[in-house]
C-alpha cells in the first residue's frame, strides 16, 4: 500500500509543479517604467514611459524559474516638459524615429532574501543590447480586479550608464555635466492573470466533413 501511494505521489508531483506556473500580462494603463537623472549636478529630474507591455511567467513554487519579457514604447516618454520630451525623443537621446521600442528579456532570476530577487536580463535600447541587473521585490498577493480578473503587482529598481546605449548628448558647465551619465530606474508593474481558454471537459469540436461526405441532418 505504501509503495502504491509513493508511486501515485511521484506521478502527481510534476503535475502540481506545472500547475504553479502562471502567465501574467502587463497592464500598460497601471504600469510605469520610471527613471531619475541628475541635472546640473544639483537637482533630480524624474520621468517615465507611459506604455509598458509584456508578460511575466511566474513560478510561485520556485521563483528562480520565472521569466519576464517587457516592451517599452519610447515615444511615450514624459518628464513634465514637452520641450524636454521632444529633445529626449530626438537622435541626441532615444532616437525614437529609428528605435521606437526598448525591450527587456530576463536571462536569470536569483533569490537574495525572503522577499527579494535579483533579475538579470538583456536590455535593448537604441539598437544596443547589454546585460542589466534589477533588484526585484517578491510579487504582491493576488487580488481581484473590478471585473473579477486576478491581478498582482511587481516592482523593481536598477541603474545604468546611458552612454553604454549611445545616449551620449550632454554639455559641461563649471559644476559638471548638464545631464549625468548614471540613470536610476524604478519599475512599477501591475499584471493580470491569463486564464486558460475553454473549460476543461468541453467536447472537442467535430472535424469538418470530408469532400463528398454528407453532413448528418440535425435532430
PDB file of N, CA, C and O in Angstrom, residues 1 20 34 36 40 68-69 73 121 124 147-148 186 215 217:
ATOM      1  N   UNK A   1       0.832  -1.202   0.000  1.00  0.00           N
ATOM      2  CA  UNK A   1       0.000   0.000   0.000  1.00  0.00           C
ATOM      3  C   UNK A   1       0.870   1.258   0.000  1.00  0.00           C
ATOM      4  O   UNK A   1       0.627   2.213  -0.728  1.00  0.00           O
ATOM      5  N   UNK A  20       1.745  25.344 -10.746  1.00  0.00           N
ATOM      6  CA  UNK A  20       2.183  26.561 -10.074  1.00  0.00           C
ATOM      7  C   UNK A  20       2.577  27.651 -11.069  1.00  0.00           C
ATOM      8  O   UNK A  20       2.557  28.824 -10.746  1.00  0.00           O
ATOM      9  N   UNK A  34       9.819  54.061 -14.816  1.00  0.00           N
ATOM     10  CA  UNK A  34      10.288  55.393 -14.489  1.00  0.00           C
ATOM     11  C   UNK A  34      11.805  55.476 -14.350  1.00  0.00           C
ATOM     12  O   UNK A  34      12.498  54.470 -14.265  1.00  0.00           O
ATOM     13  N   UNK A  36      15.171  58.409 -12.903  1.00  0.00           N
ATOM     14  CA  UNK A  36      15.638  59.687 -12.377  1.00  0.00           C
ATOM     15  C   UNK A  36      17.061  59.905 -12.841  1.00  0.00           C
ATOM     16  O   UNK A  36      17.835  58.950 -13.000  1.00  0.00           O
ATOM     17  N   UNK A  40      22.450  69.228 -13.962  1.00  0.00           N
ATOM     18  CA  UNK A  40      23.360  70.267 -13.474  1.00  0.00           C
ATOM     19  C   UNK A  40      23.979  69.912 -12.121  1.00  0.00           C
ATOM     20  O   UNK A  40      24.317  70.802 -11.334  1.00  0.00           O
ATOM     21  N   UNK A  68      10.576  37.010 -17.507  1.00  0.00           N
ATOM     22  CA  UNK A  68       9.812  38.209 -17.857  1.00  0.00           C
ATOM     23  C   UNK A  68      10.328  38.779 -19.169  1.00  0.00           C
ATOM     24  O   UNK A  68      11.518  38.746 -19.454  1.00  0.00           O
ATOM     25  N   UNK A  69       9.404  39.266 -19.956  1.00  0.00           N
ATOM     26  CA  UNK A  69       9.722  39.994 -21.184  1.00  0.00           C
ATOM     27  C   UNK A  69       8.890  41.260 -21.192  1.00  0.00           C
ATOM     28  O   UNK A  69       7.675  41.210 -20.970  1.00  0.00           O
ATOM     29  N   UNK A  73       7.361  51.539 -25.020  1.00  0.00           N
ATOM     30  CA  UNK A  73       7.191  52.450 -26.150  1.00  0.00           C
ATOM     31  C   UNK A  73       7.995  53.715 -25.856  1.00  0.00           C
ATOM     32  O   UNK A  73       7.620  54.512 -24.995  1.00  0.00           O
ATOM     33  N   UNK A 121      19.001  40.387 -17.045  1.00  0.00           N
ATOM     34  CA  UNK A 121      18.393  40.270 -18.356  1.00  0.00           C
ATOM     35  C   UNK A 121      19.084  41.146 -19.377  1.00  0.00           C
ATOM     36  O   UNK A 121      19.986  41.931 -19.049  1.00  0.00           O
ATOM     37  N   UNK A 124      17.658  46.147 -24.390  1.00  0.00           N
ATOM     38  CA  UNK A 124      17.969  46.683 -25.718  1.00  0.00           C
ATOM     39  C   UNK A 124      17.388  48.078 -25.837  1.00  0.00           C
ATOM     40  O   UNK A 124      16.179  48.276 -25.668  1.00  0.00           O
ATOM     41  N   UNK A 147     -13.517  43.640 -12.524  1.00  0.00           N
ATOM     42  CA  UNK A 147     -14.313  42.713 -13.330  1.00  0.00           C
ATOM     43  C   UNK A 147     -14.076  41.262 -12.924  1.00  0.00           C
ATOM     44  O   UNK A 147     -14.424  40.350 -13.668  1.00  0.00           O
ATOM     45  N   UNK A 148     -13.471  41.069 -11.763  1.00  0.00           N
ATOM     46  CA  UNK A 148     -13.232  39.716 -11.277  1.00  0.00           C
ATOM     47  C   UNK A 148     -11.926  39.108 -11.737  1.00  0.00           C
ATOM     48  O   UNK A 148     -11.596  37.979 -11.360  1.00  0.00           O
ATOM     49  N   UNK A 186      13.147  52.858 -11.889  1.00  0.00           N
ATOM     50  CA  UNK A 186      12.100  52.432 -10.959  1.00  0.00           C
ATOM     51  C   UNK A 186      10.937  51.885 -11.781  1.00  0.00           C
ATOM     52  O   UNK A 186      10.322  52.614 -12.557  1.00  0.00           O
ATOM     53  N   UNK A 215     -23.329  15.761 -44.730  1.00  0.00           N
ATOM     54  CA  UNK A 215     -23.419  16.243 -43.354  1.00  0.00           C
ATOM     55  C   UNK A 215     -24.681  15.680 -42.728  1.00  0.00           C
ATOM     56  O   UNK A 215     -25.763  15.823 -43.309  1.00  0.00           O
ATOM     57  N   UNK A 217     -28.045  15.173 -40.838  1.00  0.00           N
ATOM     58  CA  UNK A 217     -29.116  16.134 -40.552  1.00  0.00           C
ATOM     59  C   UNK A 217     -29.229  16.369 -39.043  1.00  0.00           C
ATOM     60  O   UNK A 217     -29.032  15.460 -38.241  1.00  0.00           O
TER      61      UNK A 217
END
